[in-house]
mmCIF file of C-alpha atoms and ligand atoms in Angstrom:
data_model
loop_
_atom_site.group_PDB
_atom_site.id
_atom_site.type_symbol
_atom_site.label_atom_id
_atom_site.label_comp_id
_atom_site.label_asym_id
_atom_site.label_seq_id
_atom_site.Cartn_x
_atom_site.Cartn_y
_atom_site.Cartn_z
ATOM 1 C CA MET A 15 31.805 8.960 13.040
ATOM 2 C CA HIS A 16 30.831 12.185 13.149
ATOM 3 C CA GLU A 17 27.355 13.415 13.720
ATOM 4 C CA PHE A 18 27.624 15.399 10.129
ATOM 5 C CA ASN A 19 29.165 12.638 8.314
ATOM 6 C CA LEU A 20 26.415 10.565 9.365
ATOM 7 C CA ILE A 21 24.120 13.243 8.547
ATOM 8 C CA ALA A 22 25.551 12.975 5.209
ATOM 9 C CA MET A 23 25.394 9.164 4.134
ATOM 10 C CA ILE A 24 22.114 10.026 5.256
ATOM 11 C CA ARG A 25 21.511 12.736 2.997
ATOM 12 C CA ASP A 26 23.685 11.029 -0.289
ATOM 13 C CA ARG A 27 20.523 8.342 -0.346
ATOM 14 C CA CYS A 28 17.971 10.069 0.724
ATOM 15 C CA ALA A 29 17.295 13.313 -0.449
ATOM 16 C CA LEU A 30 16.171 13.124 -3.652
ATOM 17 C CA ALA A 31 15.199 16.117 -5.877
ATOM 18 C CA ARG A 32 11.616 17.469 -6.098
ATOM 19 C CA GLU A 33 10.946 20.967 -7.892
ATOM 20 C CA ASP A 34 9.021 21.219 -4.384
ATOM 21 C CA VAL A 35 11.777 20.951 -2.588
ATOM 22 C CA ARG A 36 13.251 24.771 -1.964
ATOM 23 C CA LEU A 37 16.179 24.358 0.474
ATOM 24 C CA GLY A 38 16.791 20.728 1.857
ATOM 25 C CA ILE A 39 19.010 19.422 4.419
ATOM 26 C CA GLY A 40 21.423 21.464 5.722
ATOM 27 C CA ASP A 41 20.304 24.676 6.623
ATOM 28 C CA ASP A 42 18.706 25.505 9.924
ATOM 29 C CA ALA A 43 15.249 24.307 8.432
ATOM 30 C CA ALA A 44 14.197 22.774 4.774
ATOM 31 C CA LEU A 45 11.944 25.414 2.778
ATOM 32 C CA LEU A 46 9.148 23.648 1.165
ATOM 33 C CA ALA A 47 6.621 24.597 -1.641
ATOM 34 C CA VAL A 48 2.491 23.135 -1.345
ATOM 35 C CA PRO A 49 1.316 22.780 -4.472
ATOM 36 C CA ALA A 50 -2.301 25.744 -5.106
ATOM 37 C CA GLY A 51 -5.591 23.724 -4.199
ATOM 38 C CA GLN A 52 -3.493 20.875 -1.788
ATOM 39 C CA ILE A 53 -3.723 20.572 1.832
ATOM 40 C CA LEU A 54 -0.905 19.884 3.270
ATOM 41 C CA ALA A 55 -1.236 15.705 5.635
ATOM 42 C CA VAL A 56 0.546 15.682 8.612
ATOM 43 C CA SER A 57 1.889 12.641 10.730
ATOM 44 C CA THR A 58 4.173 11.368 12.763
ATOM 45 C CA ASP A 59 5.045 7.979 14.323
ATOM 46 C CA THR A 60 8.492 6.932 16.279
ATOM 47 C CA LEU A 61 9.619 3.358 16.446
ATOM 48 C CA VAL A 62 11.525 2.611 19.621
ATOM 49 C CA ALA A 63 13.487 -1.293 19.465
ATOM 50 C CA GLY A 64 12.193 -3.982 21.683
ATOM 51 C CA VAL A 65 8.773 -2.210 21.508
ATOM 52 C CA HIS A 66 8.548 -1.476 18.176
ATOM 53 C CA PHE A 67 10.691 -3.628 15.993
ATOM 54 C CA PRO A 68 12.819 -6.813 17.819
ATOM 55 C CA GLN A 69 16.236 -5.518 18.799
ATOM 56 C CA SER A 70 16.799 -8.704 16.156
ATOM 57 C CA THR A 71 15.931 -6.615 13.264
ATOM 58 C CA ARG A 72 18.048 -6.050 10.018
ATOM 59 C CA ALA A 73 19.037 -2.434 10.089
ATOM 60 C CA PHE A 74 17.734 -2.391 6.357
ATOM 61 C CA ASP A 75 13.996 -3.697 7.608
ATOM 62 C CA VAL A 76 14.352 -0.709 10.528
ATOM 63 C CA GLY A 77 14.903 1.723 7.638
ATOM 64 C CA TRP A 78 12.519 0.669 5.380
ATOM 65 C CA LYS A 79 9.658 0.361 8.336
ATOM 66 C CA SER A 80 10.559 3.640 9.931
ATOM 67 C CA LEU A 81 9.006 5.251 6.838
ATOM 68 C CA ALA A 82 6.076 2.601 5.666
ATOM 69 C CA VAL A 83 4.189 2.896 9.266
ATOM 70 C CA ASN A 84 4.247 6.441 8.802
ATOM 71 C CA LEU A 85 3.430 6.539 4.703
ATOM 72 C CA SER A 86 0.056 3.622 5.891
ATOM 73 C CA ASP A 87 -0.994 6.776 8.065
ATOM 74 C CA LEU A 88 -0.784 9.242 4.179
ATOM 75 C CA ALA A 89 -2.136 6.223 2.693
ATOM 76 C CA ALA A 90 -5.265 6.036 4.967
ATOM 77 C CA MET A 91 -5.636 9.907 4.348
ATOM 78 C CA GLY A 92 -6.182 9.295 0.572
ATOM 79 C CA ALA A 93 -2.620 11.561 1.031
ATOM 80 C CA THR A 94 0.177 11.543 -1.270
ATOM 81 C CA PRO A 95 3.664 11.317 -0.585
ATOM 82 C CA ALA A 96 6.187 14.306 -0.997
ATOM 83 C CA TRP A 97 8.533 14.709 2.152
ATOM 84 C CA ALA A 98 10.001 13.129 5.082
ATOM 85 C CA THR A 99 11.826 14.564 8.394
ATOM 86 C CA LEU A 100 14.345 11.316 10.133
ATOM 87 C CA ALA A 101 14.998 11.885 14.130
ATOM 88 C CA LEU A 102 17.425 9.470 14.319
ATOM 89 C CA THR A 103 18.725 8.437 18.526
ATOM 90 C CA LEU A 104 21.662 6.327 18.658
ATOM 91 C CA PRO A 105 23.516 3.866 20.622
ATOM 92 C CA ASP A 106 26.679 5.159 18.752
ATOM 93 C CA ALA A 107 27.620 6.623 15.278
ATOM 94 C CA ASP A 108 28.058 3.297 13.533
ATOM 95 C CA ALA A 109 28.199 3.714 9.738
ATOM 96 C CA GLN A 110 27.691 0.505 8.862
ATOM 97 C CA TRP A 111 24.060 1.010 11.022
ATOM 98 C CA VAL A 112 23.091 4.328 9.767
ATOM 99 C CA GLY A 113 24.240 3.042 5.922
ATOM 100 C CA GLN A 114 22.270 -0.192 6.126
ATOM 101 C CA PHE A 115 19.209 1.845 7.741
ATOM 102 C CA ALA A 116 19.725 5.082 5.004
ATOM 103 C CA ASP A 117 19.420 1.679 2.356
ATOM 104 C CA GLY A 118 15.584 0.690 3.662
ATOM 105 C CA PHE A 119 14.653 3.830 3.887
ATOM 106 C CA ALA A 120 15.820 5.268 0.401
ATOM 107 C CA ALA A 121 14.442 1.906 -1.047
ATOM 108 C CA LEU A 122 10.509 3.251 -0.008
ATOM 109 C CA ALA A 123 11.411 6.843 -0.668
ATOM 110 C CA GLY A 124 12.467 5.717 -4.195
ATOM 111 C CA GLU A 125 9.302 4.287 -4.626
ATOM 112 C CA PHE A 126 6.840 7.448 -4.042
ATOM 113 C CA LYS A 127 9.670 9.563 -5.302
ATOM 114 C CA LEU A 128 9.636 11.216 -1.121
ATOM 115 C CA ALA A 129 12.547 13.121 -0.902
ATOM 116 C CA LEU A 130 13.983 13.005 3.040
ATOM 117 C CA VAL A 131 14.012 17.092 3.059
ATOM 118 C CA GLY A 132 15.260 16.882 7.063
ATOM 119 C CA GLY A 133 15.986 15.487 10.593
ATOM 120 C CA ASP A 134 17.564 15.413 13.935
ATOM 121 C CA MET A 135 20.012 12.874 15.750
ATOM 122 C CA THR A 136 20.494 12.291 19.309
ATOM 123 C CA GLN A 137 22.615 9.855 21.505
ATOM 124 C CA GLY A 138 20.908 6.788 23.042
ATOM 125 C CA SER A 139 18.758 4.082 23.179
ATOM 126 C CA LEU A 140 18.262 3.718 19.734
ATOM 127 C CA SER A 141 14.643 5.032 18.706
ATOM 128 C CA ILE A 142 13.691 6.187 15.267
ATOM 129 C CA THR A 143 11.085 9.856 14.324
ATOM 130 C CA VAL A 144 10.243 9.961 11.079
ATOM 131 C CA GLY A 145 7.072 12.165 9.900
ATOM 132 C CA VAL A 146 6.240 12.514 6.693
ATOM 133 C CA HIS A 147 3.995 14.813 4.879
ATOM 134 C CA GLY A 148 1.671 14.209 1.469
ATOM 135 C CA PHE A 149 -1.014 16.308 -0.209
ATOM 136 C CA VAL A 150 -4.511 15.936 -0.088
ATOM 137 C CA PRO A 151 -6.680 17.927 -2.383
ATOM 138 C CA ASP A 152 -9.272 20.278 -0.220
ATOM 139 C CA GLY A 153 -12.162 18.314 1.441
ATOM 140 C CA ALA A 154 -11.302 15.118 0.082
ATOM 141 C CA ALA A 155 -9.263 13.709 2.734
ATOM 142 C CA LEU A 156 -10.842 10.053 3.755
ATOM 143 C CA LEU A 157 -11.363 10.665 7.405
ATOM 144 C CA ARG A 158 -12.204 7.823 10.562
ATOM 145 C CA SER A 159 -15.774 10.113 11.139
ATOM 146 C CA ALA A 160 -17.317 9.758 7.607
ATOM 147 C CA ALA A 161 -19.272 5.851 8.394
ATOM 148 C CA ARG A 162 -22.238 5.528 7.338
ATOM 149 C CA VAL A 163 -25.105 2.711 9.207
ATOM 150 C CA GLY A 164 -25.353 0.610 6.225
ATOM 151 C CA ASP A 165 -21.348 0.542 4.695
ATOM 152 C CA GLY A 166 -20.145 -1.578 3.816
ATOM 153 C CA VAL A 167 -16.609 -2.557 5.704
ATOM 154 C CA TYR A 168 -13.243 -3.664 3.950
ATOM 155 C CA VAL A 169 -9.723 -4.173 4.491
ATOM 156 C CA THR A 170 -6.963 -4.385 1.897
ATOM 157 C CA GLY A 171 -4.764 -7.352 1.466
ATOM 158 C CA THR A 172 -4.472 -10.542 4.195
ATOM 159 C CA LEU A 173 -5.345 -9.346 8.030
ATOM 160 C CA GLY A 174 -2.379 -11.158 10.850
ATOM 161 C CA ASP A 175 0.645 -12.207 8.732
ATOM 162 C CA ALA A 176 3.005 -9.043 11.336
ATOM 163 C CA ALA A 177 1.730 -10.732 13.967
ATOM 164 C CA ALA A 178 2.449 -14.311 13.341
ATOM 165 C CA GLY A 179 5.701 -13.522 12.117
ATOM 166 C CA LEU A 180 5.988 -12.332 15.628
ATOM 167 C CA ARG A 181 5.339 -15.797 17.294
ATOM 168 C CA CYS A 182 8.462 -17.026 14.688
ATOM 169 C CA ILE A 183 10.527 -15.250 16.228
ATOM 170 C CA GLU A 184 9.331 -15.692 19.809
ATOM 171 C CA GLN A 185 9.087 -20.077 18.834
ATOM 172 C CA ASP A 186 12.682 -19.578 17.566
ATOM 173 C CA LYS A 187 14.006 -17.905 21.176
ATOM 174 C CA GLY A 188 11.672 -20.544 22.902
ATOM 175 C CA GLY A 189 9.532 -17.313 24.635
ATOM 176 C CA SER A 190 6.637 -18.695 26.296
ATOM 177 C CA ALA A 191 3.973 -17.890 22.638
ATOM 178 C CA THR A 192 4.603 -20.882 21.313
ATOM 179 C CA PRO A 193 1.435 -22.955 19.885
ATOM 180 C CA PRO A 194 0.303 -24.812 16.833
ATOM 181 C CA LEU A 195 3.983 -24.409 15.290
ATOM 182 C CA ALA A 196 4.906 -22.490 11.901
ATOM 183 C CA SER A 197 6.761 -24.301 9.218
ATOM 184 C CA ALA A 198 10.299 -22.731 8.814
ATOM 185 C CA THR A 199 9.016 -21.524 4.895
ATOM 186 C CA ALA A 200 5.515 -20.058 6.285
ATOM 187 C CA CYS A 201 7.720 -18.428 9.007
ATOM 188 C CA ALA A 202 9.915 -16.675 6.189
ATOM 189 C CA SER A 203 7.162 -15.181 4.380
ATOM 190 C CA LEU A 204 5.425 -13.737 7.715
ATOM 191 C CA ILE A 205 8.117 -12.168 8.994
ATOM 192 C CA GLU A 206 9.009 -10.217 5.741
ATOM 193 C CA ARG A 207 5.057 -8.886 6.389
ATOM 194 C CA LEU A 208 6.390 -7.422 9.922
ATOM 195 C CA ASP A 209 10.319 -6.089 8.903
ATOM 196 C CA ARG A 210 8.938 -4.760 5.674
ATOM 197 C CA PRO A 211 5.132 -4.039 5.604
ATOM 198 C CA THR A 212 3.771 -2.000 2.153
ATOM 199 C CA PRO A 213 2.013 1.099 3.022
ATOM 200 C CA ARG A 214 -1.260 0.689 0.392
ATOM 201 C CA VAL A 215 -0.728 4.444 -1.358
ATOM 202 C CA ALA A 216 -1.956 3.875 -4.114
ATOM 203 C CA GLN A 217 -5.274 1.953 -2.716
ATOM 204 C CA GLY A 218 -5.775 4.944 -0.455
ATOM 205 C CA LEU A 219 -6.291 7.021 -3.389
ATOM 206 C CA ALA A 220 -8.572 4.926 -5.214
ATOM 207 C CA LEU A 221 -10.374 5.081 -1.636
ATOM 208 C CA ARG A 222 -10.604 8.868 -2.314
ATOM 209 C CA GLY A 223 -14.109 10.340 -2.851
ATOM 210 C CA ARG A 224 -15.264 6.091 -3.052
ATOM 211 C CA ALA A 225 -14.976 5.427 0.284
ATOM 212 C CA ASN A 226 -16.675 6.957 3.740
ATOM 213 C CA ALA A 227 -14.589 6.190 6.288
ATOM 214 C CA CYS A 228 -10.953 5.020 6.547
ATOM 215 C CA ILE A 229 -8.054 3.960 8.603
ATOM 216 C CA ASP A 230 -4.640 1.976 8.536
ATOM 217 C CA ILE A 231 -4.499 -0.882 10.693
ATOM 218 C CA SER A 232 -1.109 -0.371 12.473
ATOM 219 C CA ASP A 233 -2.565 -2.069 16.445
ATOM 220 C CA GLY A 234 -5.305 -4.692 15.786
ATOM 221 C CA LEU A 235 -7.876 -5.055 13.633
ATOM 222 C CA VAL A 236 -10.234 -4.761 16.141
ATOM 223 C CA ALA A 237 -8.985 -2.440 17.646
ATOM 224 C CA ASP A 238 -8.921 0.451 14.698
ATOM 225 C CA LEU A 239 -11.879 -0.018 13.703
ATOM 226 C CA GLY A 240 -13.058 0.606 16.993
ATOM 227 C CA HIS A 241 -11.750 4.031 16.351
ATOM 228 C CA ILE A 242 -13.625 4.628 13.036
ATOM 229 C CA CYS A 243 -17.080 3.379 15.510
ATOM 230 C CA ALA A 244 -16.150 5.455 17.817
ATOM 231 C CA ALA A 245 -15.296 8.993 15.064
ATOM 232 C CA SER A 246 -18.278 8.116 13.399
ATOM 233 C CA GLY A 247 -20.798 6.962 16.126
ATOM 234 C CA VAL A 248 -21.893 3.449 15.147
ATOM 235 C CA GLY A 249 -21.345 0.227 15.716
ATOM 236 C CA ALA A 250 -19.726 -2.558 13.358
ATOM 237 C CA GLU A 251 -19.566 -6.675 13.184
ATOM 238 C CA ILE A 252 -17.465 -8.624 11.726
ATOM 239 C CA ASP A 253 -18.264 -12.185 10.457
ATOM 240 C CA VAL A 254 -14.757 -13.780 11.120
ATOM 241 C CA GLU A 255 -15.248 -16.229 8.837
ATOM 242 C CA SER A 256 -14.506 -13.997 5.983
ATOM 243 C CA LEU A 257 -11.504 -12.259 6.355
ATOM 244 C CA PRO A 258 -8.247 -12.689 4.096
ATOM 245 C CA ALA A 259 -5.421 -14.522 4.726
ATOM 246 C CA SER A 260 -2.595 -15.366 3.471
ATOM 247 C CA SER A 261 -1.630 -18.982 2.653
ATOM 248 C CA ALA A 262 1.006 -18.876 4.714
ATOM 249 C CA LEU A 263 -1.438 -17.940 7.782
ATOM 250 C CA PHE A 264 -3.833 -20.358 6.660
ATOM 251 C CA GLY A 265 -1.213 -23.535 6.449
ATOM 252 C CA ALA A 266 0.368 -21.533 9.451
ATOM 253 C CA PHE A 267 -2.019 -22.089 11.999
ATOM 254 C CA ASP A 268 -5.549 -23.411 13.382
ATOM 255 C CA ALA A 269 -8.488 -21.196 12.689
ATOM 256 C CA SER A 270 -9.398 -20.128 16.193
ATOM 257 C CA THR A 271 -5.353 -18.961 16.713
ATOM 258 C CA ARG A 272 -5.692 -17.162 12.751
ATOM 259 C CA HIS A 273 -9.180 -15.828 13.621
ATOM 260 C CA ALA A 274 -6.896 -14.419 16.252
ATOM 261 C CA LEU A 275 -4.272 -13.693 14.572
ATOM 262 C CA GLN A 276 -5.878 -11.411 12.336
ATOM 263 C CA LEU A 277 -8.558 -9.824 15.524
ATOM 264 C CA THR A 278 -6.174 -8.250 17.436
ATOM 265 C CA GLY A 279 -2.588 -8.486 15.762
ATOM 266 C CA GLY A 280 -0.944 -5.747 15.421
ATOM 267 C CA ASP A 281 2.005 -3.916 12.574
ATOM 268 C CA ASP A 282 -0.058 -5.242 9.623
ATOM 269 C CA TYR A 283 -0.740 -1.792 7.671
ATOM 270 C CA GLU A 284 -3.752 -2.955 5.621
ATOM 271 C CA LEU A 285 -6.072 -0.244 5.242
ATOM 272 C CA CYS A 286 -9.588 -1.049 6.762
ATOM 273 C CA PHE A 287 -12.474 1.130 5.189
ATOM 274 C CA THR A 288 -16.479 1.578 4.674
ATOM 275 C CA ALA A 289 -18.595 2.396 1.112
ATOM 276 C CA ALA A 290 -22.052 2.496 0.493
ATOM 277 C CA ASP A 291 -23.165 -1.362 -1.358
ATOM 278 C CA SER A 292 -23.841 1.512 -4.387
ATOM 279 C CA ALA A 293 -20.187 2.785 -4.611
ATOM 280 C CA ALA A 294 -18.524 -0.758 -3.630
ATOM 281 C CA PRO A 295 -18.665 -2.722 -6.330
ATOM 282 C CA SER A 296 -15.773 -0.030 -9.229
ATOM 283 C CA LEU A 297 -14.350 0.539 -6.043
ATOM 284 C CA LEU A 298 -13.657 -2.862 -5.552
ATOM 285 C CA GLY A 299 -12.486 -3.412 -9.390
ATOM 286 C CA ASP A 300 -9.739 -0.361 -9.569
ATOM 287 C CA LEU A 301 -8.721 -1.868 -6.385
ATOM 288 C CA ALA A 302 -7.943 -5.521 -7.865
ATOM 289 C CA ARG A 303 -6.499 -3.745 -11.195
ATOM 290 C CA SER A 304 -4.259 -1.499 -8.276
ATOM 291 C CA GLY A 305 -2.396 -4.804 -7.646
ATOM 292 C CA CYS A 306 -3.704 -5.072 -3.921
ATOM 293 C CA GLY A 307 -7.606 -6.048 -3.088
ATOM 294 C CA ALA A 308 -9.846 -5.362 -0.836
ATOM 295 C CA THR A 309 -12.455 -8.488 1.305
ATOM 296 C CA ARG A 310 -15.645 -7.246 2.343
ATOM 297 C CA ILE A 311 -15.619 -8.261 6.662
ATOM 298 C CA GLY A 312 -18.718 -6.665 7.668
ATOM 299 C CA ARG A 313 -20.993 -4.180 7.796
ATOM 300 C CA ILE A 314 -21.280 -0.665 9.679
ATOM 301 C CA VAL A 315 -24.789 -0.922 12.306
ATOM 302 C CA ALA A 316 -26.716 1.014 14.752
ATOM 303 C CA GLY A 317 -25.080 1.112 17.666
ATOM 304 C CA ARG A 318 -21.373 1.296 18.679
ATOM 305 C CA GLY A 319 -18.701 -1.286 18.792
ATOM 306 C CA VAL A 320 -17.567 -3.449 16.753
ATOM 307 C CA ALA A 321 -19.216 -7.276 17.346
ATOM 308 C CA THR A 322 -17.261 -10.483 15.635
ATOM 309 C CA ARG A 323 -19.094 -13.451 14.424
ATOM 310 C CA ASP A 324 -18.840 -16.377 13.417
ATOM 311 C CA ALA A 325 -20.269 -17.882 10.636
ATOM 312 C CA SER A 326 -23.482 -19.340 12.308
ATOM 313 C CA GLY A 327 -24.065 -16.204 14.197
ATOM 314 C CA ASN A 328 -21.965 -16.564 17.336
ATOM 315 C CA PRO A 329 -20.431 -14.095 18.892
ATOM 316 C CA VAL A 330 -16.184 -14.796 18.713
ATOM 317 C CA VAL A 331 -14.246 -13.052 21.678
ATOM 318 C CA VAL A 332 -11.564 -11.302 21.398
ATOM 319 C CA MET A 333 -9.214 -11.389 24.204
ATOM 320 C CA GLN A 334 -7.677 -7.783 23.931
ATOM 321 C CA PRO A 335 -8.900 -5.611 21.047
ATOM 322 C CA GLY A 336 -4.876 -4.387 20.030
ATOM 323 C CA TRP A 337 -2.322 -2.850 21.083
ATOM 324 C CA GLU A 338 -1.611 0.014 23.707
ATOM 325 C CA HIS A 339 0.831 1.495 25.170
ATOM 326 C CA PHE A 340 1.081 2.245 29.314
ATOM 327 C CA SER A 341 -1.586 -0.738 29.775
HETATM 328 P P1 LIG B 425 19.929 22.204 14.119
HETATM 329 O O1 LIG B 425 21.682 22.697 15.027
HETATM 330 O O2 LIG B 425 20.282 23.667 13.372
HETATM 331 O O3 LIG B 425 19.471 21.306 14.550
HETATM 332 P P2 LIG B 425 21.888 20.136 12.972
HETATM 333 O O4 LIG B 425 22.893 20.148 13.286
HETATM 334 O O5 LIG B 425 21.023 19.248 14.365
HETATM 335 O O6 LIG B 425 21.331 21.436 12.590
HETATM 336 O O7 LIG B 425 21.540 19.643 11.281
HETATM 337 C C1 LIG B 425 22.230 20.786 10.392
HETATM 338 C C2 LIG B 425 20.823 19.819 9.149
HETATM 339 O O8 LIG B 425 20.867 18.271 9.108
HETATM 340 C C3 LIG B 425 19.963 20.048 9.300
HETATM 341 O O9 LIG B 425 19.450 20.658 7.605
HETATM 342 C C4 LIG B 425 18.565 18.781 9.460
HETATM 343 O O10 LIG B 425 17.290 19.014 8.980
HETATM 344 C C5 LIG B 425 19.495 18.041 8.849
HETATM 345 N N1 LIG B 425 19.459 16.393 9.266
HETATM 346 C C6 LIG B 425 19.571 16.390 10.905
HETATM 347 N N2 LIG B 425 19.933 16.103 11.279
HETATM 348 C C7 LIG B 425 19.397 14.230 10.006
HETATM 349 C C8 LIG B 425 19.000 13.261 10.616
HETATM 350 N N3 LIG B 425 19.380 11.972 10.592
HETATM 351 N N4 LIG B 425 17.787 12.928 8.538
HETATM 352 C C9 LIG B 425 17.803 13.855 7.520
HETATM 353 N N5 LIG B 425 18.229 14.787 8.305
HETATM 354 C C10 LIG B 425 19.528 15.936 9.300
HETATM 355 MG MG1 LIG B 426 18.935 19.676 15.152
#
């Protein structure tokens, strides 16, 4: 199929009408109106097949995930999503794949009334670059640099599921990572978390003006909380026993494997934030009512780096803090 027909397929599914899109897909550039008093929050993320998602991932899920990981960055800033761009590199002009990809992208975009306003198409190994634009009132964005000594450390949802889902896939392939085998039912729900992460957009908005620092967990809790610590000039202590686990994860792995997945597994796209104790009760209540509650997992302390402790206060050794390219 010709490039322009593929673009038309994507446009038909994803170019949702918004009053602030003065000109969307079809010209040399989109023309977009930023509401008065709002700052643009802009972020971009690339997903490469075989690196950021298994080659076997369904096209629908690749479309969903390529937008979800970007919306997660807007959520972590406390921004409201508005527009996206999509640069697709495809090995061939596979109309069926592109249609399903666009359906997955559109399913999530529709939830947030986000409009796809432009993009690009090239031929090569499968790779997807999405850019997102959102709004946040001037001065209200949630920053990594705003943690204060004495803050509690919190995470939304549960941790470790996506990394566990990846183990399930490797286990299926008979690969090397095959510690305690998870059941087929547990694996189905864990793989769902890997393939279709839920960006915590409503929760990011609820944190605005009430949490201090915030980050989304894409590379693993220890690594990403480490970014908050470095940017804020503080340290953090995590109580490993308090880390929230889904019932699928809880049932599928022994405690030490579970803790390793929760501390270092990437791809969960939960929010990790810090908040003063005075702000916490009403904030936690509002998060619970938003459909995704948060759990206190530790505290911000003077010093640097992230320390992990078990119930007796002994350090828990973290083998590899998180995912890194070029390492
Ligand atoms: P140009 O040659 O000027 O870069 P293109 O032919 O690449 O224009 O794109 C034509 C129009 O289609 C532009 O508005 C562009 O933003 C849009 N577009 C191209 N690829 C995509 C895509 N993958 N998703 C959404 N819009 C796209
Ligand atoms: Mg182009």
